[in-house]
Amino acid sequence: MKGQVQTEHLRNDLNKILSVVDKKNSRPILSYTLFKAEKNSIEFSATNLEVSAKVVIPAIVENSGTFCVNAKNIFDIVRELPDGDIFFEMKEGTNFLNLSCNNIHYSLLVYNFEDFPQLTFSKQENEFSMGSDQLLEVINKTSHAISSDETRLYLNGIYLQGIDSRIRAVATDGHRLSLLETEPLENCSDIEPLLNGIIIPRKGVFELKKIAESFPGKALKISFDESFMYINAKDKYFLSIRLIARDYPKYQAVIPNKTSFTLSADKDALFGAIKRIKIMSHEKSNGVRIKLKKNSMTISANHPSFGEASEDIPVEYDGKEMEIGFNARYLLDTLATFNEGKIILELNNELSPIIIKSSNSPNYLGIIMPLKL
């Protein structure tokens, strides 16, 4: 096998699959990447058996070949090489990959590719397209609410469900919830596999974000089977994600059917005030107290070791006076997903969840449960 590839291409694309490589060393072969050179390209594949990734890099290949090489080792080498061309060669009957760049030379030990898991990256019968920007919005607006509680596996991801011609994304950890509905998809008949919903695990969500950011403004091909989600970005970057095989809770029960009071505030003013007052909240609860009265909101916190703080901000509110406790971090995470401008808070009383909306994002809402202080 013999060929050449640009250092920049190799460096950038190896970096995309490095986060998928198994770090736990459950099986030594999973710390390797499958190297496949043929025609005018090189393929690199990696997996931890839960998430798999493949990238296709343009290259000049004289003789094809397939083998496994340590993923971190080859990336560390390529990262330090100067830009230009890398010449690679593996002579017949040897188990060394020779890399040369200018006057720099490496010989890397390689292994038999037959030990590497067989990977699948498509399921064409259920395939539909989704814009990378649309997918990125789904992740950015919901992923902060994914639970980290390993005892409730069904909450450790984003729930996707087909609703008419749209995709609804939900994430919750039991204390907060984020819900977003996409704009209608053109090929909506192909999202039928989503009617019963799927749960994408946190690790898969991280890799989805990476693939969406790598192809801004492009259409991504998405498909499913009973256990996996597959993503194809322009036949250059592929993902396979094992889904969480659990039933998602009835999240609709958390969303109030109606609310009694509505408050409007400037997003940046509210965000800044909560961030400042949070400094004086208790480290474990991050609790802040919000007092509402006519056209006024007072945010306060009291730390037993440091002292107290409060800040008044103007709001549009004409409901009853009330005082509610909240986890400041949950409020900040949700507010950070909105663009600047007015946001709307809907609530019933001191014990009911609060709904956060914006006219700039009509298909999105956040819900936060109050905190007893």
Short mmCIF file of C-alpha atoms in Angstrom, two decimals:
data_model
loop_
_atom_site.label_atom_id
_atom_site.label_comp_id
_atom_site.label_asym_id
_atom_site.label_seq_id
_atom_site.Cartn_x
_atom_site.Cartn_y
_atom_site.Cartn_z
CA MET A 1 0.00 0.00 0.00
CA LYS A 2 1.27 3.44 -0.92
CA GLY A 3 -0.06 7.00 -1.21
CA GLN A 4 -0.06 10.58 -0.01
CA VAL A 5 -2.45 12.93 1.81
CA GLN A 6 -2.43 16.54 2.94
CA THR A 7 -1.46 17.00 6.59
CA GLU A 8 -4.27 19.48 7.23
CA HIS A 9 -6.97 17.10 5.97
CA LEU A 10 -5.58 14.24 8.02
CA ARG A 11 -5.23 16.34 11.17
CA ASN A 12 -8.73 17.84 11.02
CA ASP A 13 -10.55 14.62 10.24
CA LEU A 14 -8.67 12.42 12.71
CA ASN A 15 -9.67 14.92 15.38
CA LYS A 16 -13.35 14.30 14.55
CA ILE A 17 -13.19 10.61 15.39
CA LEU A 18 -10.79 10.79 18.34
CA SER A 19 -13.56 11.47 20.90
CA VAL A 20 -15.28 8.22 19.84
CA VAL A 21 -12.25 6.03 20.55
CA ASP A 22 -12.79 3.84 23.63
CA LYS A 23 -10.99 5.37 26.64
CA LYS A 24 -11.83 2.56 29.08
CA ASN A 25 -9.72 -0.06 27.28
CA SER A 26 -12.52 -2.60 27.62
CA ARG A 27 -11.13 -4.18 24.45
CA PRO A 28 -7.65 -3.15 23.22
CA ILE A 29 -8.77 -3.08 19.56
CA LEU A 30 -11.25 -0.29 20.41
CA SER A 31 -8.36 2.09 21.08
CA TYR A 32 -7.40 1.71 17.41
CA THR A 33 -8.78 3.28 14.26
CA LEU A 34 -9.55 1.29 11.13
CA PHE A 35 -7.42 2.67 8.28
CA LYS A 36 -8.72 1.89 4.79
CA ALA A 37 -7.00 3.32 1.70
CA GLU A 38 -8.53 2.83 -1.74
CA LYS A 39 -8.98 4.74 -5.00
CA ASN A 40 -8.80 8.47 -4.20
CA SER A 41 -9.51 8.44 -0.48
CA ILE A 42 -8.64 7.21 3.00
CA GLU A 43 -11.30 6.13 5.48
CA PHE A 44 -10.77 6.29 9.24
CA SER A 45 -13.29 4.57 11.53
CA ALA A 46 -13.47 4.43 15.34
CA THR A 47 -15.96 3.05 17.85
CA ASN A 48 -16.61 2.43 21.53
CA LEU A 49 -19.52 0.14 20.55
CA GLU A 50 -22.03 2.82 21.65
CA VAL A 51 -21.03 5.54 19.18
CA SER A 52 -19.12 4.94 15.95
CA ALA A 53 -17.67 7.50 13.54
CA LYS A 54 -16.13 7.41 10.09
CA VAL A 55 -14.45 10.14 8.04
CA VAL A 56 -13.44 10.03 4.38
CA ILE A 57 -10.37 12.05 3.40
CA PRO A 58 -9.26 12.84 -0.17
CA ALA A 59 -5.88 11.26 -0.95
CA ILE A 60 -3.71 9.89 -3.72
CA VAL A 61 -3.60 6.10 -3.33
CA GLU A 62 -1.45 3.89 -5.55
CA ASN A 63 -2.15 0.57 -3.85
CA SER A 64 -5.10 -0.08 -1.55
CA GLY A 65 -4.78 -1.50 1.95
CA THR A 66 -6.66 -1.96 5.23
CA PHE A 67 -5.30 -2.27 8.77
CA CYS A 68 -5.68 -0.90 12.33
CA VAL A 69 -3.41 1.68 13.93
CA ASN A 70 -3.48 3.26 17.40
CA ALA A 71 -5.78 6.26 17.07
CA LYS A 72 -4.25 8.58 19.67
CA ASN A 73 -0.71 7.77 18.56
CA ILE A 74 -1.25 8.65 14.91
CA PHE A 75 -3.19 11.80 15.82
CA ASP A 76 -0.44 12.98 18.19
CA ILE A 77 2.06 12.53 15.36
CA VAL A 78 0.00 14.30 12.69
CA ARG A 79 -0.81 17.17 15.04
CA GLU A 80 2.90 18.01 15.32
CA LEU A 81 3.74 17.68 11.62
CA PRO A 82 4.07 20.80 9.45
CA ASP A 83 1.47 21.51 6.76
CA GLY A 84 2.20 19.86 3.45
CA ASP A 85 2.01 16.31 2.14
CA ILE A 86 2.36 13.14 4.18
CA PHE A 87 3.58 10.10 2.28
CA PHE A 88 2.44 6.76 3.66
CA GLU A 89 3.53 3.26 2.73
CA MET A 90 3.16 -0.25 4.08
CA LYS A 91 5.35 -2.78 2.34
CA GLU A 92 3.91 -6.21 1.64
CA GLY A 93 4.68 -8.77 4.31
CA THR A 94 5.37 -6.19 7.03
CA ASN A 95 3.24 -4.81 9.84
CA PHE A 96 4.63 -1.27 9.86
CA LEU A 97 3.07 1.89 8.43
CA ASN A 98 5.80 4.28 7.28
CA LEU A 99 4.95 8.00 7.40
CA SER A 100 7.16 10.69 5.88
CA CYS A 101 6.77 14.46 5.86
CA ASN A 102 9.71 16.54 4.64
CA ASN A 103 12.66 15.04 6.53
CA ILE A 104 10.50 13.55 9.31
CA HIS A 105 9.94 9.79 9.35
CA TYR A 106 7.84 7.46 11.51
CA SER A 107 7.21 3.70 11.47
CA LEU A 108 4.00 2.74 13.24
CA LEU A 109 3.08 -0.77 14.29
CA VAL A 110 -0.24 -1.83 12.73
CA TYR A 111 -2.66 -4.67 13.45
CA ASN A 112 -4.99 -6.97 11.56
CA PHE A 113 -8.22 -5.23 10.57
CA GLU A 114 -10.22 -8.46 10.92
CA ASP A 115 -10.25 -7.98 14.70
CA PHE A 116 -11.99 -4.60 14.37
CA PRO A 117 -15.80 -4.58 14.86
CA GLN A 118 -18.00 -4.55 11.76
CA LEU A 119 -19.68 -1.12 11.62
CA THR A 120 -22.83 0.05 9.84
CA PHE A 121 -23.46 3.71 9.00
CA SER A 122 -26.77 3.79 7.09
CA LYS A 123 -30.30 2.44 6.90
CA GLN A 124 -31.56 3.84 3.62
CA GLU A 125 -35.18 2.69 3.80
CA ASN A 126 -35.93 5.08 6.70
CA GLU A 127 -33.76 7.96 5.52
CA PHE A 128 -34.76 11.62 5.63
CA SER A 129 -32.89 14.94 5.47
CA MET A 130 -32.47 17.58 8.14
CA GLY A 131 -30.49 20.80 7.96
CA SER A 132 -27.36 20.93 10.10
CA ASP A 133 -28.45 24.34 11.46
CA GLN A 134 -31.81 22.85 12.44
CA LEU A 135 -30.13 19.94 14.21
CA LEU A 136 -27.73 22.30 15.98
CA GLU A 137 -30.66 24.39 17.25
CA VAL A 138 -32.31 21.25 18.65
CA ILE A 139 -29.14 20.35 20.55
CA ASN A 140 -28.30 23.86 21.75
CA LYS A 141 -31.78 24.49 23.14
CA THR A 142 -32.38 21.15 24.85
CA SER A 143 -29.10 19.43 25.78
CA HIS A 144 -28.57 21.48 28.97
CA ALA A 145 -31.58 19.74 30.54
CA ILE A 146 -30.26 16.18 30.01
CA SER A 147 -30.01 14.31 33.31
CA SER A 148 -26.67 13.02 34.59
CA ASP A 149 -28.35 10.59 36.99
CA GLU A 150 -27.16 7.16 35.83
CA THR A 151 -29.90 5.43 37.82
CA ARG A 152 -32.51 6.90 35.46
CA LEU A 153 -31.04 5.93 32.13
CA TYR A 154 -34.13 7.03 30.18
CA LEU A 155 -33.40 10.66 31.13
CA ASN A 156 -29.75 10.54 30.01
CA GLY A 157 -30.45 11.84 26.52
CA ILE A 158 -32.64 13.88 24.16
CA TYR A 159 -36.02 12.42 23.22
CA LEU A 160 -37.00 12.89 19.56
CA GLN A 161 -40.56 12.31 18.41
CA GLY A 162 -42.28 12.85 15.07
CA ILE A 163 -45.29 15.17 15.42
CA ASP A 164 -47.08 15.58 12.08
CA SER A 165 -44.37 16.98 9.77
CA ARG A 166 -42.20 18.26 12.61
CA ILE A 167 -39.70 16.75 15.00
CA ARG A 168 -40.19 17.47 18.69
CA ALA A 169 -37.11 17.36 20.93
CA VAL A 170 -37.43 17.06 24.71
CA ALA A 171 -34.89 16.84 27.52
CA THR A 172 -35.54 16.79 31.26
CA ASP A 173 -33.78 15.84 34.47
CA GLY A 174 -36.89 16.01 36.64
CA HIS A 175 -36.15 19.55 37.84
CA ARG A 176 -36.31 21.32 34.47
CA LEU A 177 -37.48 20.59 30.95
CA SER A 178 -36.71 21.96 27.50
CA LEU A 179 -38.95 21.39 24.49
CA LEU A 180 -38.41 22.46 20.89
CA GLU A 181 -40.35 21.70 17.73
CA THR A 182 -38.58 22.06 14.40
CA GLU A 183 -40.00 23.80 11.38
CA PRO A 184 -41.90 21.37 9.08
CA LEU A 185 -39.61 18.97 7.20
CA GLU A 186 -39.99 18.66 3.44
CA ASN A 187 -39.85 14.86 3.32
CA CYS A 188 -42.07 14.41 6.37
CA SER A 189 -43.38 11.01 5.27
CA ASP A 190 -39.95 9.55 6.01
CA ILE A 191 -40.03 10.45 9.73
CA GLU A 192 -42.56 7.70 10.48
CA PRO A 193 -39.92 5.73 12.47
CA LEU A 194 -39.95 8.66 14.92
CA LEU A 195 -43.66 8.47 15.69
CA ASN A 196 -43.00 6.29 18.74
CA GLY A 197 -39.97 8.36 19.71
CA ILE A 198 -36.29 7.59 20.28
CA ILE A 199 -33.78 8.59 22.98
CA ILE A 200 -30.34 9.77 21.84
CA PRO A 201 -27.76 9.33 24.65
CA ARG A 202 -25.63 12.22 25.92
CA LYS A 203 -22.46 10.91 24.23
CA GLY A 204 -24.31 10.67 20.92
CA VAL A 205 -25.65 14.20 21.34
CA PHE A 206 -22.09 15.49 21.73
CA GLU A 207 -21.04 13.78 18.48
CA LEU A 208 -24.17 15.04 16.69
CA LYS A 209 -23.27 18.59 17.65
CA LYS A 210 -19.79 18.11 16.25
CA ILE A 211 -21.03 16.80 12.91
CA ALA A 212 -23.59 19.63 12.60
CA GLU A 213 -20.93 22.26 13.35
CA SER A 214 -18.61 20.71 10.75
CA PHE A 215 -21.14 21.19 7.93
CA PRO A 216 -22.93 24.53 8.51
CA GLY A 217 -25.90 25.13 6.23
CA LYS A 218 -25.78 21.61 4.76
CA ALA A 219 -28.39 18.86 4.68
CA LEU A 220 -27.65 15.78 6.77
CA LYS A 221 -29.09 12.37 5.93
CA ILE A 222 -30.61 10.68 8.99
CA SER A 223 -31.97 7.15 9.34
CA PHE A 224 -32.89 4.67 12.08
CA ASP A 225 -33.34 1.04 12.87
CA GLU A 226 -34.54 -0.55 16.11
CA SER A 227 -31.28 0.11 17.95
CA PHE A 228 -29.27 2.79 16.11
CA MET A 229 -29.43 6.27 14.63
CA TYR A 230 -27.31 6.90 11.53
CA ILE A 231 -26.08 10.26 10.18
CA ASN A 232 -24.38 10.93 6.86
CA ALA A 233 -22.83 14.34 6.19
CA LYS A 234 -22.14 14.71 2.45
CA ASP A 235 -20.61 11.20 2.28
CA LYS A 236 -17.61 12.59 4.19
CA TYR A 237 -18.49 12.21 7.86
CA PHE A 238 -20.64 9.39 9.26
CA LEU A 239 -22.04 8.58 12.70
CA SER A 240 -23.76 5.56 14.20
CA ILE A 241 -25.32 6.04 17.65
CA ARG A 242 -26.80 3.30 19.82
CA LEU A 243 -30.15 4.52 21.15
CA ILE A 244 -31.30 4.21 24.76
CA ALA A 245 -33.68 1.26 24.80
CA ARG A 246 -36.12 2.65 27.37
CA ASP A 247 -39.54 4.32 27.38
CA TYR A 248 -39.42 8.09 27.87
CA PRO A 249 -41.59 9.42 30.71
CA LYS A 250 -44.87 11.25 30.02
CA TYR A 251 -43.26 14.68 29.83
CA GLN A 252 -46.57 16.33 28.84
CA ALA A 253 -47.75 15.97 32.45
CA VAL A 254 -45.08 18.47 33.56
CA ILE A 255 -46.31 21.22 31.21
CA PRO A 256 -49.12 23.29 32.81
CA ASN A 257 -52.31 23.32 30.72
CA LYS A 258 -52.98 26.92 31.66
CA THR A 259 -51.32 29.62 33.73
CA SER A 260 -52.75 32.49 35.75
CA PHE A 261 -50.02 35.10 35.58
CA THR A 262 -47.65 36.38 32.91
CA LEU A 263 -44.46 38.37 33.36
CA SER A 264 -42.34 40.02 30.67
CA ALA A 265 -38.69 41.01 31.16
CA ASP A 266 -35.58 41.89 29.22
CA LYS A 267 -33.56 38.68 28.81
CA ASP A 268 -30.13 40.26 29.28
CA ALA A 269 -31.22 42.25 32.34
CA LEU A 270 -32.71 39.16 34.01
CA PHE A 271 -29.75 36.96 33.07
CA GLY A 272 -27.23 39.47 34.40
CA ALA A 273 -29.08 39.97 37.67
CA ILE A 274 -29.40 36.23 38.38
CA LYS A 275 -25.73 35.69 37.53
CA ARG A 276 -24.68 38.41 39.98
CA ILE A 277 -26.95 37.28 42.83
CA LYS A 278 -25.99 33.62 42.34
CA ILE A 279 -22.54 34.49 43.76
CA MET A 280 -24.15 34.71 47.21
CA SER A 281 -26.23 31.54 46.90
CA HIS A 282 -25.41 28.27 48.65
CA GLU A 283 -23.05 26.06 46.65
CA LYS A 284 -25.25 22.96 46.89
CA SER A 285 -28.65 24.41 46.04
CA ASN A 286 -27.66 27.49 44.00
CA GLY A 287 -30.88 28.84 45.48
CA VAL A 288 -32.11 32.37 44.76
CA ARG A 289 -35.36 33.96 45.89
CA ILE A 290 -37.51 35.86 43.42
CA LYS A 291 -40.10 38.27 44.79
CA LEU A 292 -42.74 39.56 42.39
CA LYS A 293 -44.93 42.59 42.75
CA LYS A 294 -46.47 45.06 40.31
CA ASN A 295 -43.93 45.80 37.55
CA SER A 296 -41.03 44.80 39.80
CA MET A 297 -38.88 41.75 40.47
CA THR A 298 -36.43 41.43 43.36
CA ILE A 299 -33.82 38.68 43.16
CA SER A 300 -32.02 37.83 46.39
CA ALA A 301 -29.76 35.20 47.96
CA ASN A 302 -28.38 34.57 51.42
CA HIS A 303 -25.20 32.61 52.10
CA PRO A 304 -24.61 31.54 55.74
CA SER A 305 -20.84 32.11 55.47
CA PHE A 306 -20.59 35.08 53.08
CA GLY A 307 -23.63 37.31 53.49
CA GLU A 308 -26.51 38.33 51.26
CA ALA A 309 -27.31 40.18 48.04
CA SER A 310 -30.37 41.51 46.21
CA GLU A 311 -31.16 43.31 42.99
CA ASP A 312 -34.32 44.92 41.65
CA ILE A 313 -35.10 44.85 37.94
CA PRO A 314 -38.10 46.36 36.10
CA VAL A 315 -40.58 43.90 34.60
CA GLU A 316 -44.06 43.98 33.14
CA TYR A 317 -46.21 42.21 35.72
CA ASP A 318 -49.69 42.86 37.07
CA GLY A 319 -50.38 39.64 39.01
CA LYS A 320 -50.49 38.87 42.69
CA GLU A 321 -47.46 39.36 44.88
CA MET A 322 -45.53 36.15 45.49
CA GLU A 323 -42.09 34.86 46.43
CA ILE A 324 -40.57 31.80 44.69
CA GLY A 325 -37.27 29.97 45.10
CA PHE A 326 -35.30 28.68 42.12
CA ASN A 327 -32.01 26.99 41.35
CA ALA A 328 -30.06 29.88 39.77
CA ARG A 329 -28.01 27.58 37.56
CA TYR A 330 -31.15 26.09 36.04
CA LEU A 331 -32.49 29.58 35.33
CA LEU A 332 -29.21 30.69 33.72
CA ASP A 333 -28.94 27.54 31.58
CA THR A 334 -32.45 28.07 30.22
CA LEU A 335 -32.14 31.83 29.70
CA ALA A 336 -28.85 31.30 27.83
CA THR A 337 -30.74 29.44 25.09
CA PHE A 338 -32.79 32.53 24.19
CA ASN A 339 -31.70 35.39 21.96
CA GLU A 340 -31.64 38.93 23.31
CA GLY A 341 -34.95 40.74 23.68
CA LYS A 342 -38.08 40.17 25.72
CA ILE A 343 -38.80 36.85 27.39
CA ILE A 344 -42.09 35.76 28.91
CA LEU A 345 -42.52 33.91 32.20
CA GLU A 346 -45.83 32.15 32.84
CA LEU A 347 -46.74 30.85 36.30
CA ASN A 348 -49.61 29.97 38.64
CA ASN A 349 -48.28 30.08 42.20
CA GLU A 350 -45.23 29.57 44.42
CA LEU A 351 -45.29 25.77 44.05
CA SER A 352 -46.05 25.28 40.37
CA PRO A 353 -43.48 25.06 37.54
CA ILE A 354 -42.64 28.23 35.64
CA ILE A 355 -42.76 28.35 31.83
CA ILE A 356 -40.16 30.47 30.00
CA LYS A 357 -40.91 31.53 26.41
CA SER A 358 -40.00 34.16 23.84
CA SER A 359 -41.86 35.57 20.85
CA ASN A 360 -38.56 35.23 18.96
CA SER A 361 -38.66 31.43 19.47
CA PRO A 362 -42.35 30.45 19.22
CA ASN A 363 -41.58 26.73 18.92
CA TYR A 364 -39.47 26.54 22.08
CA LEU A 365 -40.16 26.60 25.79
CA GLY A 366 -38.31 25.90 29.02
CA ILE A 367 -39.85 24.74 32.28
CA ILE A 368 -38.25 25.01 35.71
CA MET A 369 -39.57 23.56 38.96
CA PRO A 370 -39.48 25.88 42.00
CA LEU A 371 -37.09 25.26 44.86
CA LYS A 372 -38.00 25.22 48.55
CA LEU A 373 -35.69 27.62 50.37
#
